[in-house]
């Protein structure tokens, strides 16, 4: 009988800890990413949610002493991990220096006829503009001589942030409300330095003509580069 009670107690403590982790993370996702597209407001709502979650955990710990350790421990561990993740991605820079594809200069006259080597061709290019965060650099869409299209970011630098993505967006993407039809090229490799991304085969660059640096965690448009 005692063993059964002990087993039930262990399961209850484990379930309480898991529930705290899930609820805290779900609340961060909703308050930071779903309610608003404004970065400052999203951070403020996230802080408010963490305070509410802390008060709830303290209340459970006061009413259920047996759950005190798993509940408070799970909350503190989750808050620490989230704080380190957000702080690290906001304060520290990620610098990359990839060897990116360059546009091959056109060859004229007899040299062009004699040359059988396919060259890289410029498809579109644009300069980055700040939306929610400062940025510098150039985005270039290139058709490789070896096949396939790529997007390169050169002379690039933007403020760092959590869960940054590179989007090709249909439309000007002047703010978050205009980022709804897009192609996700993947996670931003670094907030500083030259880097390259594959463009899906067949993607219409006439339609998806704006490069956007998007914070998926808080639904914020960091910067854009209209291609032309």
mmCIF file with all atom_site columns, C-alpha atoms in Angstrom:
data_model
loop_
_atom_site.group_PDB
_atom_site.id
_atom_site.type_symbol
_atom_site.label_atom_id
_atom_site.label_alt_id
_atom_site.label_comp_id
_atom_site.label_asym_id
_atom_site.label_entity_id
_atom_site.label_seq_id
_atom_site.pdbx_PDB_ins_code
_atom_site.Cartn_x
_atom_site.Cartn_y
_atom_site.Cartn_z
_atom_site.occupancy
_atom_site.B_iso_or_equiv
_atom_site.pdbx_formal_charge
_atom_site.auth_seq_id
_atom_site.auth_comp_id
_atom_site.auth_asym_id
_atom_site.auth_atom_id
_atom_site.pdbx_PDB_model_num
ATOM 1   C CA . UNK A 1 1   ? 0.000  0.000  0.000   1.00 0.00 ? 1   UNK A CA 1
ATOM 2   C CA . UNK A 1 2   ? 2.827  2.373  0.922   1.00 0.00 ? 2   UNK A CA 1
ATOM 3   C CA . UNK A 1 3   ? 4.667  1.531  -2.292  1.00 0.00 ? 3   UNK A CA 1
ATOM 4   C CA . UNK A 1 4   ? 1.552  2.293  -4.305  1.00 0.00 ? 4   UNK A CA 1
ATOM 5   C CA . UNK A 1 5   ? 1.182  5.636  -2.562  1.00 0.00 ? 5   UNK A CA 1
ATOM 6   C CA . UNK A 1 6   ? 4.840  6.438  -3.139  1.00 0.00 ? 6   UNK A CA 1
ATOM 7   C CA . UNK A 1 7   ? 4.485  5.556  -6.822  1.00 0.00 ? 7   UNK A CA 1
ATOM 8   C CA . UNK A 1 8   ? 1.422  7.756  -7.153  1.00 0.00 ? 8   UNK A CA 1
ATOM 9   C CA . UNK A 1 9   ? 3.237  10.603 -5.389  1.00 0.00 ? 9   UNK A CA 1
ATOM 10  C CA . UNK A 1 10  ? 6.200  10.364 -7.771  1.00 0.00 ? 10  UNK A CA 1
ATOM 11  C CA . UNK A 1 11  ? 3.897  10.375 -10.798 1.00 0.00 ? 11  UNK A CA 1
ATOM 12  C CA . UNK A 1 12  ? 1.988  13.362 -9.429  1.00 0.00 ? 12  UNK A CA 1
ATOM 13  C CA . UNK A 1 13  ? 5.199  15.325 -8.873  1.00 0.00 ? 13  UNK A CA 1
ATOM 14  C CA . UNK A 1 14  ? 6.488  14.490 -12.336 1.00 0.00 ? 14  UNK A CA 1
ATOM 15  C CA . UNK A 1 15  ? 3.163  15.438 -13.916 1.00 0.00 ? 15  UNK A CA 1
ATOM 16  C CA . UNK A 1 16  ? 3.153  18.734 -12.003 1.00 0.00 ? 16  UNK A CA 1
ATOM 17  C CA . UNK A 1 17  ? 6.656  19.593 -13.209 1.00 0.00 ? 17  UNK A CA 1
ATOM 18  C CA . UNK A 1 18  ? 5.814  18.769 -16.820 1.00 0.00 ? 18  UNK A CA 1
ATOM 19  C CA . UNK A 1 19  ? 2.597  20.788 -16.605 1.00 0.00 ? 19  UNK A CA 1
ATOM 20  C CA . UNK A 1 20  ? 4.486  23.825 -15.334 1.00 0.00 ? 20  UNK A CA 1
ATOM 21  C CA . UNK A 1 21  ? 7.019  23.637 -18.186 1.00 0.00 ? 21  UNK A CA 1
ATOM 22  C CA . UNK A 1 22  ? 4.293  23.258 -20.829 1.00 0.00 ? 22  UNK A CA 1
ATOM 23  C CA . UNK A 1 23  ? 2.135  26.058 -19.442 1.00 0.00 ? 23  UNK A CA 1
ATOM 24  C CA . UNK A 1 24  ? 5.026  28.505 -19.060 1.00 0.00 ? 24  UNK A CA 1
ATOM 25  C CA . UNK A 1 25  ? 6.300  27.860 -22.600 1.00 0.00 ? 25  UNK A CA 1
ATOM 26  C CA . UNK A 1 26  ? 2.794  28.010 -24.066 1.00 0.00 ? 26  UNK A CA 1
ATOM 27  C CA . UNK A 1 27  ? 2.183  31.317 -22.320 1.00 0.00 ? 27  UNK A CA 1
ATOM 28  C CA . UNK A 1 28  ? 5.437  32.745 -23.674 1.00 0.00 ? 28  UNK A CA 1
ATOM 29  C CA . UNK A 1 29  ? 4.491  31.620 -27.177 1.00 0.00 ? 29  UNK A CA 1
ATOM 30  C CA . UNK A 1 30  ? 1.035  33.221 -26.952 1.00 0.00 ? 30  UNK A CA 1
ATOM 31  C CA . UNK A 1 31  ? 2.051  36.452 -25.207 1.00 0.00 ? 31  UNK A CA 1
ATOM 32  C CA . UNK A 1 32  ? 5.232  36.944 -27.209 1.00 0.00 ? 32  UNK A CA 1
ATOM 33  C CA . UNK A 1 33  ? 4.278  35.677 -30.642 1.00 0.00 ? 33  UNK A CA 1
ATOM 34  C CA . UNK A 1 34  ? 0.516  35.582 -31.162 1.00 0.00 ? 34  UNK A CA 1
ATOM 35  C CA . UNK A 1 35  ? -1.121 38.499 -29.403 1.00 0.00 ? 35  UNK A CA 1
ATOM 36  C CA . UNK A 1 36  ? 0.871  41.309 -31.002 1.00 0.00 ? 36  UNK A CA 1
ATOM 37  C CA . UNK A 1 37  ? 3.465  42.007 -33.690 1.00 0.00 ? 37  UNK A CA 1
ATOM 38  C CA . UNK A 1 38  ? 4.975  44.895 -31.738 1.00 0.00 ? 38  UNK A CA 1
ATOM 39  C CA . UNK A 1 39  ? 8.320  43.752 -30.293 1.00 0.00 ? 39  UNK A CA 1
ATOM 40  C CA . UNK A 1 40  ? 8.313  46.002 -27.215 1.00 0.00 ? 40  UNK A CA 1
ATOM 41  C CA . UNK A 1 41  ? 4.724  45.090 -26.359 1.00 0.00 ? 41  UNK A CA 1
ATOM 42  C CA . UNK A 1 42  ? 5.443  41.395 -26.912 1.00 0.00 ? 42  UNK A CA 1
ATOM 43  C CA . UNK A 1 43  ? 8.363  41.546 -24.469 1.00 0.00 ? 43  UNK A CA 1
ATOM 44  C CA . UNK A 1 44  ? 6.212  43.401 -21.944 1.00 0.00 ? 44  UNK A CA 1
ATOM 45  C CA . UNK A 1 45  ? 3.421  40.825 -22.227 1.00 0.00 ? 45  UNK A CA 1
ATOM 46  C CA . UNK A 1 46  ? 5.953  38.035 -21.842 1.00 0.00 ? 46  UNK A CA 1
ATOM 47  C CA . UNK A 1 47  ? 7.261  39.616 -18.643 1.00 0.00 ? 47  UNK A CA 1
ATOM 48  C CA . UNK A 1 48  ? 3.702  39.981 -17.333 1.00 0.00 ? 48  UNK A CA 1
ATOM 49  C CA . UNK A 1 49  ? 2.986  36.331 -18.136 1.00 0.00 ? 49  UNK A CA 1
ATOM 50  C CA . UNK A 1 50  ? 6.139  35.190 -16.329 1.00 0.00 ? 50  UNK A CA 1
ATOM 51  C CA . UNK A 1 51  ? 4.984  37.133 -13.267 1.00 0.00 ? 51  UNK A CA 1
ATOM 52  C CA . UNK A 1 52  ? 1.524  35.537 -13.405 1.00 0.00 ? 52  UNK A CA 1
ATOM 53  C CA . UNK A 1 53  ? 3.067  32.088 -13.827 1.00 0.00 ? 53  UNK A CA 1
ATOM 54  C CA . UNK A 1 54  ? 5.377  32.691 -10.858 1.00 0.00 ? 54  UNK A CA 1
ATOM 55  C CA . UNK A 1 55  ? 2.428  33.741 -8.677  1.00 0.00 ? 55  UNK A CA 1
ATOM 56  C CA . UNK A 1 56  ? 0.497  30.632 -9.739  1.00 0.00 ? 56  UNK A CA 1
ATOM 57  C CA . UNK A 1 57  ? 3.417  28.352 -8.927  1.00 0.00 ? 57  UNK A CA 1
ATOM 58  C CA . UNK A 1 58  ? 3.841  29.969 -5.506  1.00 0.00 ? 58  UNK A CA 1
ATOM 59  C CA . UNK A 1 59  ? 0.145  29.465 -4.814  1.00 0.00 ? 59  UNK A CA 1
ATOM 60  C CA . UNK A 1 60  ? 0.336  25.774 -5.746  1.00 0.00 ? 60  UNK A CA 1
ATOM 61  C CA . UNK A 1 61  ? 3.471  25.360 -3.618  1.00 0.00 ? 61  UNK A CA 1
ATOM 62  C CA . UNK A 1 62  ? 1.710  26.959 -0.636  1.00 0.00 ? 62  UNK A CA 1
ATOM 63  C CA . UNK A 1 63  ? -1.428 24.868 -0.933  1.00 0.00 ? 63  UNK A CA 1
ATOM 64  C CA . UNK A 1 64  ? 0.306  21.617 -1.914  1.00 0.00 ? 64  UNK A CA 1
ATOM 65  C CA . UNK A 1 65  ? 3.573  21.324 0.021   1.00 0.00 ? 65  UNK A CA 1
ATOM 66  C CA . UNK A 1 66  ? 4.352  17.956 -1.574  1.00 0.00 ? 66  UNK A CA 1
ATOM 67  C CA . UNK A 1 67  ? 4.427  19.609 -5.001  1.00 0.00 ? 67  UNK A CA 1
ATOM 68  C CA . UNK A 1 68  ? 6.528  22.540 -3.852  1.00 0.00 ? 68  UNK A CA 1
ATOM 69  C CA . UNK A 1 69  ? 9.887  21.270 -5.134  1.00 0.00 ? 69  UNK A CA 1
ATOM 70  C CA . UNK A 1 70  ? 8.804  20.017 -8.592  1.00 0.00 ? 70  UNK A CA 1
ATOM 71  C CA . UNK A 1 71  ? 6.579  23.029 -9.296  1.00 0.00 ? 71  UNK A CA 1
ATOM 72  C CA . UNK A 1 72  ? 9.008  25.733 -8.207  1.00 0.00 ? 72  UNK A CA 1
ATOM 73  C CA . UNK A 1 73  ? 11.976 23.828 -9.616  1.00 0.00 ? 73  UNK A CA 1
ATOM 74  C CA . UNK A 1 74  ? 10.311 23.412 -13.015 1.00 0.00 ? 74  UNK A CA 1
ATOM 75  C CA . UNK A 1 75  ? 9.394  27.098 -13.140 1.00 0.00 ? 75  UNK A CA 1
ATOM 76  C CA . UNK A 1 76  ? 12.864 28.306 -12.204 1.00 0.00 ? 76  UNK A CA 1
ATOM 77  C CA . UNK A 1 77  ? 14.565 25.946 -14.658 1.00 0.00 ? 77  UNK A CA 1
ATOM 78  C CA . UNK A 1 78  ? 12.237 26.975 -17.504 1.00 0.00 ? 78  UNK A CA 1
ATOM 79  C CA . UNK A 1 79  ? 12.661 30.677 -16.720 1.00 0.00 ? 79  UNK A CA 1
ATOM 80  C CA . UNK A 1 80  ? 16.452 30.237 -16.647 1.00 0.00 ? 80  UNK A CA 1
ATOM 81  C CA . UNK A 1 81  ? 16.586 28.404 -19.983 1.00 0.00 ? 81  UNK A CA 1
ATOM 82  C CA . UNK A 1 82  ? 14.269 30.920 -21.678 1.00 0.00 ? 82  UNK A CA 1
ATOM 83  C CA . UNK A 1 83  ? 16.186 33.850 -20.191 1.00 0.00 ? 83  UNK A CA 1
ATOM 84  C CA . UNK A 1 84  ? 19.540 32.500 -21.349 1.00 0.00 ? 84  UNK A CA 1
ATOM 85  C CA . UNK A 1 85  ? 18.165 31.773 -24.838 1.00 0.00 ? 85  UNK A CA 1
ATOM 86  C CA . UNK A 1 86  ? 16.590 35.208 -25.288 1.00 0.00 ? 86  UNK A CA 1
ATOM 87  C CA . UNK A 1 87  ? 19.483 37.036 -23.673 1.00 0.00 ? 87  UNK A CA 1
ATOM 88  C CA . UNK A 1 88  ? 22.159 35.242 -25.644 1.00 0.00 ? 88  UNK A CA 1
ATOM 89  C CA . UNK A 1 89  ? 20.415 35.771 -28.990 1.00 0.00 ? 89  UNK A CA 1
ATOM 90  C CA . UNK A 1 90  ? 19.790 39.444 -28.235 1.00 0.00 ? 90  UNK A CA 1
ATOM 91  C CA . UNK A 1 91  ? 23.122 40.484 -26.706 1.00 0.00 ? 91  UNK A CA 1
ATOM 92  C CA . UNK A 1 92  ? 25.703 38.352 -28.545 1.00 0.00 ? 92  UNK A CA 1
ATOM 93  C CA . UNK A 1 93  ? 26.464 38.419 -32.270 1.00 0.00 ? 93  UNK A CA 1
ATOM 94  C CA . UNK A 1 94  ? 26.632 35.402 -34.577 1.00 0.00 ? 94  UNK A CA 1
ATOM 95  C CA . UNK A 1 95  ? 29.152 36.100 -37.326 1.00 0.00 ? 95  UNK A CA 1
ATOM 96  C CA . UNK A 1 96  ? 29.580 33.977 -40.467 1.00 0.00 ? 96  UNK A CA 1
ATOM 97  C CA . UNK A 1 97  ? 31.835 34.387 -43.493 1.00 0.00 ? 97  UNK A CA 1
ATOM 98  C CA . UNK A 1 98  ? 30.674 32.008 -46.174 1.00 0.00 ? 98  UNK A CA 1
ATOM 99  C CA . UNK A 1 99  ? 32.168 31.873 -49.645 1.00 0.00 ? 99  UNK A CA 1
ATOM 100 C CA . UNK A 1 100 ? 29.125 33.075 -51.561 1.00 0.00 ? 100 UNK A CA 1
ATOM 101 C CA . UNK A 1 101 ? 28.344 32.871 -55.264 1.00 0.00 ? 101 UNK A CA 1
ATOM 102 C CA . UNK A 1 102 ? 29.284 35.971 -57.227 1.00 0.00 ? 102 UNK A CA 1
ATOM 103 C CA . UNK A 1 103 ? 27.839 37.259 -60.498 1.00 0.00 ? 103 UNK A CA 1
ATOM 104 C CA . UNK A 1 104 ? 30.079 36.456 -63.450 1.00 0.00 ? 104 UNK A CA 1
ATOM 105 C CA . UNK A 1 105 ? 30.897 39.432 -65.680 1.00 0.00 ? 105 UNK A CA 1
ATOM 106 C CA . UNK A 1 106 ? 29.397 39.220 -69.172 1.00 0.00 ? 106 UNK A CA 1
ATOM 107 C CA . UNK A 1 107 ? 31.705 38.077 -71.972 1.00 0.00 ? 107 UNK A CA 1
ATOM 108 C CA . UNK A 1 108 ? 31.335 39.752 -75.354 1.00 0.00 ? 108 UNK A CA 1
ATOM 109 C CA . UNK A 1 109 ? 32.276 39.000 -78.939 1.00 0.00 ? 109 UNK A CA 1
ATOM 110 C CA . UNK A 1 110 ? 34.387 36.052 -79.932 1.00 0.00 ? 110 UNK A CA 1
ATOM 111 C CA . UNK A 1 111 ? 35.291 35.294 -76.348 1.00 0.00 ? 111 UNK A CA 1
ATOM 112 C CA . UNK A 1 112 ? 31.618 34.669 -75.559 1.00 0.00 ? 112 UNK A CA 1
ATOM 113 C CA . UNK A 1 113 ? 31.247 32.344 -78.525 1.00 0.00 ? 113 UNK A CA 1
ATOM 114 C CA . UNK A 1 114 ? 34.420 30.491 -77.627 1.00 0.00 ? 114 UNK A CA 1
ATOM 115 C CA . UNK A 1 115 ? 33.552 30.148 -73.971 1.00 0.00 ? 115 UNK A CA 1
ATOM 116 C CA . UNK A 1 116 ? 31.455 27.087 -73.184 1.00 0.00 ? 116 UNK A CA 1
ATOM 117 C CA . UNK A 1 117 ? 31.589 27.497 -69.444 1.00 0.00 ? 117 UNK A CA 1
ATOM 118 C CA . UNK A 1 118 ? 28.185 28.533 -68.030 1.00 0.00 ? 118 UNK A CA 1
ATOM 119 C CA . UNK A 1 119 ? 28.301 31.662 -65.919 1.00 0.00 ? 119 UNK A CA 1
ATOM 120 C CA . UNK A 1 120 ? 26.450 32.965 -62.883 1.00 0.00 ? 120 UNK A CA 1
ATOM 121 C CA . UNK A 1 121 ? 23.706 35.425 -63.844 1.00 0.00 ? 121 UNK A CA 1
ATOM 122 C CA . UNK A 1 122 ? 22.232 38.255 -61.778 1.00 0.00 ? 122 UNK A CA 1
ATOM 123 C CA . UNK A 1 123 ? 18.465 37.847 -61.319 1.00 0.00 ? 123 UNK A CA 1
ATOM 124 C CA . UNK A 1 124 ? 17.674 40.631 -58.847 1.00 0.00 ? 124 UNK A CA 1
ATOM 125 C CA . UNK A 1 125 ? 19.318 42.747 -56.195 1.00 0.00 ? 125 UNK A CA 1
ATOM 126 C CA . UNK A 1 126 ? 18.273 45.027 -53.357 1.00 0.00 ? 126 UNK A CA 1
ATOM 127 C CA . UNK A 1 127 ? 19.649 47.009 -50.434 1.00 0.00 ? 127 UNK A CA 1
ATOM 128 C CA . UNK A 1 128 ? 18.467 46.206 -46.918 1.00 0.00 ? 128 UNK A CA 1
ATOM 129 C CA . UNK A 1 129 ? 16.277 48.727 -45.119 1.00 0.00 ? 129 UNK A CA 1
ATOM 130 C CA . UNK A 1 130 ? 15.476 48.872 -41.417 1.00 0.00 ? 130 UNK A CA 1
ATOM 131 C CA . UNK A 1 131 ? 11.956 47.988 -40.295 1.00 0.00 ? 131 UNK A CA 1
ATOM 132 C CA . UNK A 1 132 ? 12.085 47.208 -36.565 1.00 0.00 ? 132 UNK A CA 1
ATOM 133 C CA . UNK A 1 133 ? 15.883 47.016 -36.275 1.00 0.00 ? 133 UNK A CA 1
ATOM 134 C CA . UNK A 1 134 ? 18.908 48.642 -37.884 1.00 0.00 ? 134 UNK A CA 1
ATOM 135 C CA . UNK A 1 135 ? 20.515 46.813 -40.802 1.00 0.00 ? 135 UNK A CA 1
ATOM 136 C CA . UNK A 1 136 ? 23.090 47.173 -43.577 1.00 0.00 ? 136 UNK A CA 1
ATOM 137 C CA . UNK A 1 137 ? 23.934 45.005 -46.557 1.00 0.00 ? 137 UNK A CA 1
ATOM 138 C CA . UNK A 1 138 ? 22.847 43.783 -49.975 1.00 0.00 ? 138 UNK A CA 1
ATOM 139 C CA . UNK A 1 139 ? 20.625 40.863 -50.979 1.00 0.00 ? 139 UNK A CA 1
ATOM 140 C CA . UNK A 1 140 ? 21.268 39.307 -54.397 1.00 0.00 ? 140 UNK A CA 1
ATOM 141 C CA . UNK A 1 141 ? 19.404 36.568 -56.249 1.00 0.00 ? 141 UNK A CA 1
ATOM 142 C CA . UNK A 1 142 ? 21.700 34.689 -58.631 1.00 0.00 ? 142 UNK A CA 1
ATOM 143 C CA . UNK A 1 143 ? 21.191 31.886 -61.141 1.00 0.00 ? 143 UNK A CA 1
ATOM 144 C CA . UNK A 1 144 ? 24.258 29.681 -60.883 1.00 0.00 ? 144 UNK A CA 1
ATOM 145 C CA . UNK A 1 145 ? 25.969 28.474 -63.987 1.00 0.00 ? 145 UNK A CA 1
ATOM 146 C CA . UNK A 1 146 ? 26.018 25.007 -62.452 1.00 0.00 ? 146 UNK A CA 1
ATOM 147 C CA . UNK A 1 147 ? 22.245 25.131 -61.938 1.00 0.00 ? 147 UNK A CA 1
ATOM 148 C CA . UNK A 1 148 ? 19.798 26.397 -59.328 1.00 0.00 ? 148 UNK A CA 1
ATOM 149 C CA . UNK A 1 149 ? 19.150 29.814 -57.831 1.00 0.00 ? 149 UNK A CA 1
ATOM 150 C CA . UNK A 1 150 ? 20.640 31.202 -54.645 1.00 0.00 ? 150 UNK A CA 1
ATOM 151 C CA . UNK A 1 151 ? 20.179 34.259 -52.454 1.00 0.00 ? 151 UNK A CA 1
ATOM 152 C CA . UNK A 1 152 ? 23.304 35.879 -51.066 1.00 0.00 ? 152 UNK A CA 1
ATOM 153 C CA . UNK A 1 153 ? 23.568 38.423 -48.253 1.00 0.00 ? 153 UNK A CA 1
ATOM 154 C CA . UNK A 1 154 ? 26.776 40.450 -48.511 1.00 0.00 ? 154 UNK A CA 1
ATOM 155 C CA . UNK A 1 155 ? 28.151 43.270 -46.383 1.00 0.00 ? 155 UNK A CA 1
ATOM 156 C CA . UNK A 1 156 ? 25.349 42.176 -44.079 1.00 0.00 ? 156 UNK A CA 1
ATOM 157 C CA . UNK A 1 157 ? 24.742 43.173 -40.471 1.00 0.00 ? 157 UNK A CA 1
ATOM 158 C CA . UNK A 1 158 ? 21.506 43.292 -38.468 1.00 0.00 ? 158 UNK A CA 1
ATOM 159 C CA . UNK A 1 159 ? 20.633 43.363 -34.777 1.00 0.00 ? 159 UNK A CA 1
ATOM 160 C CA . UNK A 1 160 ? 20.568 39.848 -33.385 1.00 0.00 ? 160 UNK A CA 1
ATOM 161 C CA . UNK A 1 161 ? 17.423 38.261 -31.992 1.00 0.00 ? 161 UNK A CA 1
ATOM 162 C CA . UNK A 1 162 ? 15.759 34.941 -31.193 1.00 0.00 ? 162 UNK A CA 1
ATOM 163 C CA . UNK A 1 163 ? 14.681 32.555 -33.963 1.00 0.00 ? 163 UNK A CA 1
ATOM 164 C CA . UNK A 1 164 ? 15.543 34.792 -36.919 1.00 0.00 ? 164 UNK A CA 1
ATOM 165 C CA . UNK A 1 165 ? 14.515 33.481 -40.363 1.00 0.00 ? 165 UNK A CA 1
ATOM 166 C CA . UNK A 1 166 ? 15.149 34.516 -43.968 1.00 0.00 ? 166 UNK A CA 1
ATOM 167 C CA . UNK A 1 167 ? 11.910 34.948 -45.928 1.00 0.00 ? 167 UNK A CA 1
ATOM 168 C CA . UNK A 1 168 ? 11.150 35.779 -49.534 1.00 0.00 ? 168 UNK A CA 1
ATOM 169 C CA . UNK A 1 169 ? 7.874  37.673 -49.271 1.00 0.00 ? 169 UNK A CA 1
ATOM 170 C CA . UNK A 1 170 ? 5.208  38.467 -51.844 1.00 0.00 ? 170 UNK A CA 1
ATOM 171 C CA . UNK A 1 171 ? 4.671  42.216 -51.601 1.00 0.00 ? 171 UNK A CA 1
ATOM 172 C CA . UNK A 1 172 ? 6.680  45.089 -50.100 1.00 0.00 ? 172 UNK A CA 1
ATOM 173 C CA . UNK A 1 173 ? 6.693  43.780 -46.489 1.00 0.00 ? 173 UNK A CA 1
ATOM 174 C CA . UNK A 1 174 ? 6.790  47.296 -45.052 1.00 0.00 ? 174 UNK A CA 1
ATOM 175 C CA . UNK A 1 175 ? 5.521  45.980 -41.701 1.00 0.00 ? 175 UNK A CA 1
ATOM 176 C CA . UNK A 1 176 ? 4.404  42.731 -40.051 1.00 0.00 ? 176 UNK A CA 1
ATOM 177 C CA . UNK A 1 177 ? 0.893  42.884 -41.516 1.00 0.00 ? 177 UNK A CA 1
ATOM 178 C CA . UNK A 1 178 ? 2.352  42.517 -45.017 1.00 0.00 ? 178 UNK A CA 1
ATOM 179 C CA . UNK A 1 179 ? 4.263  39.328 -44.232 1.00 0.00 ? 179 UNK A CA 1
ATOM 180 C CA . UNK A 1 180 ? 1.659  36.652 -44.857 1.00 0.00 ? 180 UNK A CA 1
ATOM 181 C CA . UNK A 1 181 ? 2.577  35.100 -48.218 1.00 0.00 ? 181 UNK A CA 1
ATOM 182 C CA . UNK A 1 182 ? 6.210  34.003 -48.084 1.00 0.00 ? 182 UNK A CA 1
ATOM 183 C CA . UNK A 1 183 ? 8.799  31.308 -48.724 1.00 0.00 ? 183 UNK A CA 1
ATOM 184 C CA . UNK A 1 184 ? 10.981 30.394 -45.737 1.00 0.00 ? 184 UNK A CA 1
ATOM 185 C CA . UNK A 1 185 ? 14.609 29.940 -46.837 1.00 0.00 ? 185 UNK A CA 1
ATOM 186 C CA . UNK A 1 186 ? 15.715 28.794 -43.389 1.00 0.00 ? 186 UNK A CA 1
ATOM 187 C CA . UNK A 1 187 ? 17.275 30.096 -40.200 1.00 0.00 ? 187 UNK A CA 1
ATOM 188 C CA . UNK A 1 188 ? 19.475 33.176 -40.473 1.00 0.00 ? 188 UNK A CA 1
ATOM 189 C CA . UNK A 1 189 ? 23.007 31.771 -40.307 1.00 0.00 ? 189 UNK A CA 1
ATOM 190 C CA . UNK A 1 190 ? 24.428 34.844 -38.638 1.00 0.00 ? 190 UNK A CA 1
ATOM 191 C CA . UNK A 1 191 ? 23.450 38.417 -37.942 1.00 0.00 ? 191 UNK A CA 1
ATOM 192 C CA . UNK A 1 192 ? 26.810 39.487 -39.356 1.00 0.00 ? 192 UNK A CA 1
ATOM 193 C CA . UNK A 1 193 ? 28.756 38.483 -42.437 1.00 0.00 ? 193 UNK A CA 1
ATOM 194 C CA . UNK A 1 194 ? 28.353 37.102 -45.956 1.00 0.00 ? 194 UNK A CA 1
ATOM 195 C CA . UNK A 1 195 ? 26.013 34.113 -46.313 1.00 0.00 ? 195 UNK A CA 1
ATOM 196 C CA . UNK A 1 196 ? 24.062 32.168 -48.910 1.00 0.00 ? 196 UNK A CA 1
ATOM 197 C CA . UNK A 1 197 ? 20.684 30.390 -49.127 1.00 0.00 ? 197 UNK A CA 1
ATOM 198 C CA . UNK A 1 198 ? 19.205 28.096 -51.768 1.00 0.00 ? 198 UNK A CA 1
ATOM 199 C CA . UNK A 1 199 ? 16.069 29.372 -53.496 1.00 0.00 ? 199 UNK A CA 1
ATOM 200 C CA . UNK A 1 200 ? 13.492 26.619 -54.149 1.00 0.00 ? 200 UNK A CA 1
ATOM 201 C CA . UNK A 1 201 ? 13.357 25.534 -57.760 1.00 0.00 ? 201 UNK A CA 1
ATOM 202 C CA . UNK A 1 202 ? 10.536 27.186 -59.672 1.00 0.00 ? 202 UNK A CA 1
ATOM 203 C CA . UNK A 1 203 ? 9.913  29.964 -57.135 1.00 0.00 ? 203 UNK A CA 1
ATOM 204 C CA . UNK A 1 204 ? 8.643  33.078 -58.922 1.00 0.00 ? 204 UNK A CA 1
ATOM 205 C CA . UNK A 1 205 ? 11.007 35.895 -57.933 1.00 0.00 ? 205 UNK A CA 1
ATOM 206 C CA . UNK A 1 206 ? 8.733  38.339 -59.700 1.00 0.00 ? 206 UNK A CA 1
ATOM 207 C CA . UNK A 1 207 ? 6.131  37.582 -57.028 1.00 0.00 ? 207 UNK A CA 1
ATOM 208 C CA . UNK A 1 208 ? 8.323  36.794 -54.019 1.00 0.00 ? 208 UNK A CA 1
ATOM 209 C CA . UNK A 1 209 ? 10.409 39.906 -54.477 1.00 0.00 ? 209 UNK A CA 1
ATOM 210 C CA . UNK A 1 210 ? 11.241 41.126 -50.963 1.00 0.00 ? 210 UNK A CA 1
ATOM 211 C CA . UNK A 1 211 ? 13.835 39.588 -48.655 1.00 0.00 ? 211 UNK A CA 1
ATOM 212 C CA . UNK A 1 212 ? 12.767 39.819 -45.009 1.00 0.00 ? 212 UNK A CA 1
ATOM 213 C CA . UNK A 1 213 ? 14.668 39.047 -41.821 1.00 0.00 ? 213 UNK A CA 1
ATOM 214 C CA . UNK A 1 214 ? 11.868 37.753 -39.617 1.00 0.00 ? 214 UNK A CA 1
ATOM 215 C CA . UNK A 1 215 ? 11.819 37.016 -35.888 1.00 0.00 ? 215 UNK A CA 1
ATOM 216 C CA . UNK A 1 216 ? 9.562  33.979 -35.715 1.00 0.00 ? 216 UNK A CA 1
ATOM 217 C CA . UNK A 1 217 ? 9.574  33.847 -31.911 1.00 0.00 ? 217 UNK A CA 1
ATOM 218 C CA . UNK A 1 218 ? 7.920  37.283 -31.577 1.00 0.00 ? 218 UNK A CA 1
ATOM 219 C CA . UNK A 1 219 ? 6.506  37.802 -35.115 1.00 0.00 ? 219 UNK A CA 1
ATOM 220 C CA . UNK A 1 220 ? 8.635  40.870 -35.809 1.00 0.00 ? 220 UNK A CA 1
ATOM 221 C CA . UNK A 1 221 ? 9.886  42.140 -39.159 1.00 0.00 ? 221 UNK A CA 1
ATOM 222 C CA . UNK A 1 222 ? 13.499 43.090 -38.411 1.00 0.00 ? 222 UNK A CA 1
ATOM 223 C CA . UNK A 1 223 ? 14.498 44.305 -41.888 1.00 0.00 ? 223 UNK A CA 1
ATOM 224 C CA . UNK A 1 224 ? 13.667 44.048 -45.576 1.00 0.00 ? 224 UNK A CA 1
ATOM 225 C CA . UNK A 1 225 ? 15.383 44.264 -48.962 1.00 0.00 ? 225 UNK A CA 1
ATOM 226 C CA . UNK A 1 226 ? 13.120 44.855 -51.998 1.00 0.00 ? 226 UNK A CA 1
ATOM 227 C CA . UNK A 1 227 ? 14.627 43.062 -55.005 1.00 0.00 ? 227 UNK A CA 1
ATOM 228 C CA . UNK A 1 228 ? 14.650 44.577 -58.470 1.00 0.00 ? 228 UNK A CA 1
#
